[in-house]
CSV table of N, CA and C and ligand atoms in Angstrom, one decimal:
chain,number,residue,atom,x,y,z
A,1,MET,N,104.1,108.1,133.9
A,1,MET,CA,105.2,107.2,134.2
A,1,MET,C,106.6,107.9,133.9
A,2,GLU,N,107.5,107.7,134.8
A,2,GLU,CA,108.8,108.2,134.6
A,2,GLU,C,109.5,107.4,133.5
A,3,PRO,N,110.1,108.0,132.5
A,3,PRO,CA,110.8,107.3,131.4
A,3,PRO,C,111.9,106.3,131.9
A,4,ASN,N,112.5,106.7,133.0
A,4,ASN,CA,113.6,105.8,133.5
A,4,ASN,C,113.2,104.7,134.4
A,5,ASP,N,111.9,104.8,134.8
A,5,ASP,CA,111.4,103.8,135.7
A,5,ASP,C,111.0,102.6,135.0
A,6,LEU,N,112.0,101.9,134.5
A,6,LEU,CA,111.7,100.8,133.6
A,6,LEU,C,112.3,99.5,134.1
A,7,GLY,N,113.1,99.5,135.1
A,7,GLY,CA,113.6,98.2,135.7
A,7,GLY,C,112.9,97.0,135.3
A,8,PRO,N,113.0,95.9,135.9
A,8,PRO,CA,112.2,94.7,135.6
A,8,PRO,C,110.7,95.0,135.9
A,9,ILE,N,109.9,94.9,135.0
A,9,ILE,CA,108.5,95.2,135.2
A,9,ILE,C,107.7,93.9,135.1
A,10,SER,N,106.9,93.5,136.1
A,10,SER,CA,106.2,92.2,136.0
A,10,SER,C,105.0,92.4,135.1
A,11,LYS,N,104.5,91.2,134.7
A,11,LYS,CA,103.3,91.2,133.8
A,11,LYS,C,102.2,92.0,134.5
A,12,GLU,N,102.0,91.8,135.8
A,12,GLU,CA,100.9,92.4,136.5
A,12,GLU,C,101.1,93.9,136.5
A,13,LYS,N,102.3,94.4,136.6
A,13,LYS,CA,102.5,95.8,136.6
A,13,LYS,C,102.2,96.4,135.3
A,14,TRP,N,102.7,95.7,134.2
A,14,TRP,CA,102.4,96.2,132.9
A,14,TRP,C,100.9,96.2,132.6
A,15,LYS,N,100.2,95.2,133.1
A,15,LYS,CA,98.7,95.2,132.9
A,15,LYS,C,98.1,96.4,133.5
A,16,LEU,N,98.5,96.7,134.7
A,16,LEU,CA,97.9,97.8,135.5
A,16,LEU,C,98.3,99.1,134.8
A,17,ARG,N,99.5,99.2,134.4
A,17,ARG,CA,100.0,100.4,133.8
A,17,ARG,C,99.3,100.7,132.4
A,18,LEU,N,99.2,99.7,131.6
A,18,LEU,CA,98.7,99.9,130.2
A,18,LEU,C,97.2,99.7,130.1
A,19,GLY,N,96.6,98.9,130.9
A,19,GLY,CA,95.2,98.5,130.7
A,19,GLY,C,95.2,97.4,129.7
A,20,PRO,N,94.1,96.6,129.7
A,20,PRO,CA,94.0,95.4,128.9
A,20,PRO,C,94.3,95.5,127.4
A,21,GLU,N,93.7,96.5,126.8
A,21,GLU,CA,93.9,96.7,125.4
A,21,GLU,C,95.3,97.0,124.9
A,22,ARG,N,95.9,98.0,125.6
A,22,ARG,CA,97.3,98.3,125.2
A,22,ARG,C,98.2,97.2,125.6
A,23,TYR,N,97.9,96.5,126.7
A,23,TYR,CA,98.7,95.4,127.2
A,23,TYR,C,98.8,94.3,126.1
A,24,GLY,N,97.6,94.0,125.5
A,24,GLY,CA,97.5,92.9,124.6
A,24,GLY,C,98.3,93.2,123.3
A,25,VAL,N,98.4,94.4,122.9
A,25,VAL,CA,99.2,94.8,121.7
A,25,VAL,C,100.7,94.9,122.1
A,26,LEU,N,101.0,95.8,123.1
A,26,LEU,CA,102.4,96.1,123.4
A,26,LEU,C,103.1,94.9,124.0
A,27,ARG,N,102.5,94.2,124.9
A,27,ARG,CA,103.3,93.1,125.6
A,27,ARG,C,103.0,91.7,125.0
A,28,GLU,N,101.9,91.6,124.3
A,28,GLU,CA,101.6,90.2,123.7
A,28,GLU,C,101.5,90.2,122.2
A,29,LYS,N,102.0,91.2,121.6
A,29,LYS,CA,102.1,91.3,120.1
A,29,LYS,C,100.8,91.2,119.4
A,30,GLY,N,99.7,91.6,120.1
A,30,GLY,CA,98.4,91.6,119.4
A,30,GLY,C,98.3,92.6,118.3
A,31,THR,N,97.3,92.5,117.5
A,31,THR,CA,97.0,93.5,116.5
A,31,THR,C,95.6,94.0,116.6
A,32,GLU,N,95.4,95.3,116.7
A,32,GLU,CA,94.1,95.8,116.8
A,32,GLU,C,93.4,95.6,115.4
A,33,SER,N,92.1,95.5,115.4
A,33,SER,CA,91.4,95.4,114.2
A,33,SER,C,91.6,96.7,113.4
A,34,PRO,N,91.7,96.6,112.1
A,34,PRO,CA,91.8,97.9,111.3
A,34,PRO,C,90.6,98.8,111.5
A,35,PHE,N,90.9,100.1,111.4
A,35,PHE,CA,89.9,101.1,111.6
A,35,PHE,C,89.2,101.1,113.0
A,36,THR,N,89.9,100.5,113.9
A,36,THR,CA,89.4,100.5,115.3
A,36,THR,C,90.5,101.2,116.2
A,37,GLY,N,90.5,100.8,117.4
A,37,GLY,CA,91.5,101.3,118.3
A,37,GLY,C,91.3,102.8,118.5
A,38,LYS,N,92.4,103.5,118.5
A,38,LYS,CA,92.2,105.0,118.8
A,38,LYS,C,92.1,105.7,117.5
A,39,ALA,N,90.8,105.8,117.0
A,39,ALA,CA,90.5,106.3,115.7
A,39,ALA,C,91.0,107.8,115.6
A,40,ASP,N,91.1,108.5,116.7
A,40,ASP,CA,91.6,109.8,116.7
A,40,ASP,C,93.0,109.9,116.3
A,41,LEU,N,93.8,108.8,116.5
A,41,LEU,CA,95.1,108.8,116.1
A,41,LEU,C,95.2,108.4,114.6
A,42,LEU,N,94.3,107.5,114.2
A,42,LEU,CA,94.3,107.1,112.8
A,42,LEU,C,94.2,108.3,111.8
A,43,TYR,N,93.2,109.1,112.2
A,43,TYR,CA,92.9,110.3,111.3
A,43,TYR,C,93.6,111.6,111.8
A,44,ASN,N,94.4,111.5,112.8
A,44,ASN,CA,95.0,112.7,113.3
A,44,ASN,C,95.9,113.4,112.3
A,45,GLU,N,95.7,114.6,112.1
A,45,GLU,CA,96.6,115.4,111.1
A,45,GLU,C,97.3,116.5,111.8
A,46,ARG,N,97.3,116.6,113.2
A,46,ARG,CA,97.9,117.7,113.9
A,46,ARG,C,99.4,117.5,113.9
A,47,PHE,N,100.2,118.5,114.1
A,47,PHE,CA,101.6,118.5,114.2
A,47,PHE,C,102.0,118.0,115.6
A,48,GLY,N,102.9,117.1,115.6
A,48,GLY,CA,103.4,116.6,116.9
A,48,GLY,C,104.2,115.3,116.9
A,49,HIS,N,104.4,114.8,118.0
A,49,HIS,CA,105.2,113.6,118.2
A,49,HIS,C,104.3,112.4,118.6
A,50,TYR,N,104.6,111.2,118.1
A,50,TYR,CA,103.9,110.0,118.5
A,50,TYR,C,104.9,109.2,119.4
A,51,LEU,N,104.4,109.0,120.6
A,51,LEU,CA,105.3,108.4,121.6
A,51,LEU,C,104.9,107.0,121.9
A,52,CYS,N,105.8,106.2,122.3
A,52,CYS,CA,105.5,104.8,122.7
A,52,CYS,C,104.6,104.8,123.9
A,53,ALA,N,103.5,104.1,123.8
A,53,ALA,CA,102.5,104.1,124.9
A,53,ALA,C,103.0,103.3,126.1
A,54,GLY,N,104.1,102.6,125.9
A,54,GLY,CA,104.7,101.8,127.0
A,54,GLY,C,105.7,102.6,127.8
A,55,CYS,N,106.4,103.4,127.2
A,55,CYS,CA,107.5,104.1,127.9
A,55,CYS,C,107.7,105.6,127.6
A,56,GLY,N,107.0,106.1,126.6
A,56,GLY,CA,107.1,107.5,126.3
A,56,GLY,C,108.2,107.9,125.4
A,57,GLN,N,108.9,107.0,124.8
A,57,GLN,CA,110.0,107.3,123.9
A,57,GLN,C,109.3,107.8,122.6
A,58,THR,N,109.9,108.9,122.0
A,58,THR,CA,109.4,109.4,120.7
A,58,THR,C,109.7,108.4,119.6
A,59,LEU,N,108.7,108.0,118.9
A,59,LEU,CA,108.9,107.0,117.8
A,59,LEU,C,108.7,107.6,116.4
A,60,PHE,N,107.7,108.4,116.3
A,60,PHE,CA,107.3,108.9,114.9
A,60,PHE,C,107.0,110.4,115.0
A,61,LEU,N,107.1,111.1,113.9
A,61,LEU,CA,106.8,112.5,113.8
A,61,LEU,C,105.6,112.6,112.9
A,62,SER,N,104.8,113.7,113.1
A,62,SER,CA,103.6,113.9,112.3
A,62,SER,C,104.0,114.1,110.8
A,63,ARG,N,105.1,114.6,110.5
A,63,ARG,CA,105.4,114.9,109.1
A,63,ARG,C,105.7,113.6,108.3
A,64,SER,N,105.9,112.5,109.0
A,64,SER,CA,106.0,111.2,108.3
A,64,SER,C,104.7,110.4,108.2
A,65,LYS,N,103.7,110.9,108.8
A,65,LYS,CA,102.4,110.2,108.8
A,65,LYS,C,101.7,110.4,107.5
A,66,PHE,N,101.1,109.3,107.1
A,66,PHE,CA,100.3,109.4,105.8
A,66,PHE,C,99.1,108.4,105.9
A,67,ASN,N,98.1,108.7,105.1
A,67,ASN,CA,96.9,107.8,105.1
A,67,ASN,C,97.2,106.7,104.1
A,68,SER,N,97.5,105.5,104.6
A,68,SER,CA,97.8,104.4,103.8
A,68,SER,C,96.5,103.6,103.3
A,69,GLY,N,95.4,103.9,104.0
A,69,GLY,CA,94.1,103.2,103.7
A,69,GLY,C,94.1,101.9,104.3
A,70,SER,N,95.1,101.5,105.1
A,70,SER,CA,95.1,100.2,105.7
A,70,SER,C,94.3,100.1,107.0
A,71,GLY,N,94.0,101.2,107.6
A,71,GLY,CA,93.2,101.2,108.8
A,71,GLY,C,94.1,101.3,110.0
A,72,TRP,N,95.4,101.3,109.8
A,72,TRP,CA,96.3,101.5,110.9
A,72,TRP,C,97.1,102.8,110.7
A,73,PRO,N,97.5,103.5,111.7
A,73,PRO,CA,98.3,104.7,111.5
A,73,PRO,C,99.6,104.3,110.8
A,74,SER,N,100.0,105.0,109.8
A,74,SER,CA,101.1,104.7,108.9
A,74,SER,C,102.1,105.8,108.8
A,75,PHE,N,103.4,105.4,108.8
A,75,PHE,CA,104.4,106.4,108.8
A,75,PHE,C,105.4,106.0,107.7
A,76,SER,N,106.0,107.0,107.1
A,76,SER,CA,107.0,106.6,106.0
A,76,SER,C,108.4,106.5,106.6
A,77,GLY,N,108.6,106.9,107.9
A,77,GLY,CA,109.9,106.8,108.5
A,77,GLY,C,109.8,107.0,110.0
A,78,THR,N,110.9,106.8,110.7
A,78,THR,CA,110.9,106.9,112.2
A,78,THR,C,111.4,108.3,112.6
A,79,ALA,N,111.1,108.6,113.8
A,79,ALA,CA,111.6,109.9,114.4
A,79,ALA,C,113.1,109.7,114.6
A,80,ASP,N,113.6,108.5,114.8
A,80,ASP,CA,115.0,108.2,115.2
A,80,ASP,C,115.1,106.7,115.0
A,81,ASP,N,115.9,106.2,114.1
A,81,ASP,CA,116.0,104.8,113.8
A,81,ASP,C,116.4,104.0,115.0
A,82,ALA,N,117.1,104.7,116.0
A,82,ALA,CA,117.6,104.0,117.2
A,82,ALA,C,116.4,103.7,118.1
A,83,ALA,N,115.3,104.3,117.9
A,83,ALA,CA,114.1,104.1,118.8
A,83,ALA,C,113.3,102.8,118.4
A,84,ILE,N,113.6,102.3,117.2
A,84,ILE,CA,112.8,101.2,116.8
A,84,ILE,C,113.7,100.0,116.4
A,85,VAL,N,113.4,98.8,116.8
A,85,VAL,CA,114.1,97.6,116.5
A,85,VAL,C,113.3,96.8,115.6
A,86,GLU,N,113.9,96.2,114.6
A,86,GLU,CA,113.2,95.4,113.6
A,86,GLU,C,113.6,93.9,113.9
A,87,GLU,N,112.6,93.0,113.6
A,87,GLU,CA,112.8,91.6,113.9
A,87,GLU,C,112.0,90.8,112.9
A,88,GLU,N,112.5,89.7,112.3
A,88,GLU,CA,111.8,88.9,111.4
A,88,GLU,C,110.6,88.2,112.1
A,89,ASP,N,109.5,88.2,111.5
A,89,ASP,CA,108.3,87.6,112.1
A,89,ASP,C,107.7,86.7,111.1
A,90,THR,N,107.6,85.4,111.4
A,90,THR,CA,107.1,84.4,110.5
A,90,THR,C,105.8,83.8,111.1
A,91,SER,N,105.1,84.6,112.0
A,91,SER,CA,104.1,84.0,112.8
A,91,SER,C,102.8,83.7,112.0
A,92,ILE,N,102.5,84.3,110.9
A,92,ILE,CA,101.2,83.9,110.2
A,92,ILE,C,101.5,83.3,108.9
A,93,GLY,N,102.6,82.6,108.8
A,93,GLY,CA,102.9,81.9,107.6
A,93,GLY,C,103.5,82.8,106.5
A,94,MET,N,103.8,84.0,106.8
A,94,MET,CA,104.5,84.8,105.9
A,94,MET,C,105.6,85.6,106.6
A,95,VAL,N,106.6,86.0,105.8
A,95,VAL,CA,107.7,86.7,106.4
A,95,VAL,C,107.4,88.2,106.5
A,96,ARG,N,107.3,88.7,107.7
A,96,ARG,CA,107.1,90.2,107.9
A,96,ARG,C,108.2,90.7,108.8
A,97,THR,N,108.3,92.0,108.8
A,97,THR,CA,109.3,92.6,109.7
A,97,THR,C,108.5,93.3,110.9
A,98,GLU,N,108.7,92.7,112.0
A,98,GLU,CA,108.0,93.2,113.2
A,98,GLU,C,108.8,94.4,113.7
A,99,ILE,N,108.2,95.4,114.3
A,99,ILE,CA,108.9,96.5,114.9
A,99,ILE,C,108.5,96.7,116.4
A,100,HIS,N,109.5,96.9,117.2
A,100,HIS,CA,109.2,97.2,118.6
A,100,HIS,C,110.1,98.3,119.1
A,101,CYS,N,109.6,98.9,120.2
A,101,CYS,CA,110.3,100.0,120.9
A,101,CYS,C,111.7,99.5,121.4
A,102,SER,N,112.7,100.3,121.2
A,102,SER,CA,114.0,99.9,121.6
A,102,SER,C,114.2,100.1,123.1
A,103,ARG,N,113.3,100.9,123.7
A,103,ARG,CA,113.5,101.1,125.2
A,103,ARG,C,112.8,100.1,126.0
A,104,CYS,N,111.5,99.9,125.7
A,104,CYS,CA,110.7,99.0,126.6
A,104,CYS,C,110.3,97.7,125.9
A,105,ASN,N,110.7,97.6,124.6
A,105,ASN,CA,110.5,96.3,123.9
A,105,ASN,C,109.0,96.2,123.5
A,106,GLY,N,108.2,97.2,123.7
A,106,GLY,CA,106.8,97.1,123.4
A,106,GLY,C,106.6,96.9,121.9
A,107,HIS,N,105.7,95.9,121.5
A,107,HIS,CA,105.4,95.7,120.1
A,107,HIS,C,104.6,96.8,119.5
A,108,LEU,N,105.0,97.3,118.3
A,108,LEU,CA,104.4,98.4,117.7
A,108,LEU,C,103.5,98.0,116.5
A,109,GLY,N,104.1,97.1,115.7
A,109,GLY,CA,103.4,96.7,114.4
A,109,GLY,C,104.4,96.1,113.5
A,110,HIS,N,104.3,96.5,112.2
A,110,HIS,CA,105.3,95.9,111.2
A,110,HIS,C,105.7,97.0,110.3
A,111,VAL,N,106.8,96.8,109.6
A,111,VAL,CA,107.2,97.7,108.6
A,111,VAL,C,107.3,97.0,107.3
A,112,PHE,N,106.7,97.6,106.2
A,112,PHE,CA,106.6,96.9,104.9
A,112,PHE,C,107.4,97.8,103.9
A,113,ASP,N,108.0,97.1,103.0
A,113,ASP,CA,108.6,97.8,101.9
A,113,ASP,C,107.7,97.8,100.7
A,114,ASP,N,107.0,98.9,100.4
A,114,ASP,CA,106.0,98.9,99.4
A,114,ASP,C,106.6,99.3,98.0
A,115,GLY,N,107.9,99.1,97.9
A,115,GLY,CA,108.6,99.3,96.6
A,115,GLY,C,108.6,100.8,96.2
A,116,SER,N,108.0,101.1,95.1
A,116,SER,CA,108.1,102.5,94.6
A,116,SER,C,107.6,103.5,95.6
A,117,THR,N,106.7,103.2,96.4
A,117,THR,CA,106.2,104.2,97.4
A,117,THR,C,107.0,104.2,98.7
A,118,GLY,N,107.9,103.3,98.8
A,118,GLY,CA,108.8,103.3,100.0
A,118,GLY,C,108.4,102.5,101.2
A,119,LEU,N,108.9,102.9,102.3
A,119,LEU,CA,108.6,102.1,103.5
A,119,LEU,C,107.3,102.6,104.1
A,120,ARG,N,106.6,101.6,104.7
A,120,ARG,CA,105.3,101.9,105.5
A,120,ARG,C,105.4,101.3,106.8
A,121,TYR,N,105.6,102.1,107.8
A,121,TYR,CA,105.5,101.6,109.2
A,121,TYR,C,104.1,101.6,109.6
A,122,CYS,N,103.6,100.4,109.8
A,122,CYS,CA,102.2,100.1,110.0
A,122,CYS,C,102.0,99.9,111.5
A,123,VAL,N,101.4,100.8,112.3
A,123,VAL,CA,101.5,100.8,113.7
A,123,VAL,C,100.2,100.7,114.4
A,124,ASN,N,100.1,99.9,115.4
A,124,ASN,CA,98.8,99.9,116.1
A,124,ASN,C,98.6,101.2,116.9
A,125,SER,N,97.5,101.8,116.8
A,125,SER,CA,97.2,103.1,117.5
A,125,SER,C,97.3,102.8,119.0
A,126,LEU,N,97.0,101.6,119.4
A,126,LEU,CA,97.1,101.3,120.9
A,126,LEU,C,98.6,101.3,121.4
A,127,SER,N,99.5,101.3,120.5
A,127,SER,CA,100.9,101.3,120.9
A,127,SER,C,101.5,102.7,121.0
A,128,LEU,N,100.6,103.7,120.7
A,128,LEU,CA,101.1,105.1,120.6
A,128,LEU,C,100.3,106.0,121.4
A,129,TYR,N,100.8,107.1,121.8
A,129,TYR,CA,100.0,108.3,122.1
A,129,TYR,C,100.7,109.5,121.5
A,130,PHE,N,99.8,110.5,121.3
A,130,PHE,CA,100.2,111.7,120.6
A,130,PHE,C,100.4,112.9,121.5
A,131,VAL,N,101.5,113.6,121.2
A,131,VAL,CA,101.7,114.9,121.9
A,131,VAL,C,101.8,116.0,120.9
A,132,GLU,N,100.9,117.0,121.0
A,132,GLU,CA,101.0,118.1,120.0
A,132,GLU,C,102.2,118.9,120.3
A,133,LYS,N,102.8,119.4,119.2
A,133,LYS,CA,104.1,120.2,119.4
A,133,LYS,C,103.9,121.5,118.7
B,201,FE,FE1,108.6,101.9,124.6
């Protein structure tokens, strides 16, 4: 996909472009079950960039990735804070901070403040793809 080819995209086009699993997460704010999804991303320790699976924007860098034990790819920071938008999410009876891509609006996951250990960007692997650098 061309990064700039983002105009208004219909539901049907997104579905075709992303496939049902990625569509459910990125466009319908679904959450993949922990320790599922793209397990190669969960355990990936290679150097590179994690891009938005919706539009290709760089979201996270391998140097910020860590094993949180949560079952979802976790990052201590973003590649560029302008790439990620935060929004309050009260959907499951608790207050969480949802994160989405600033370019295509695709849902990524949530960011948690774990106190002494800092921020944890908890991201669906289906929202990402990895490019080795
Ligand atoms: Fe995106």
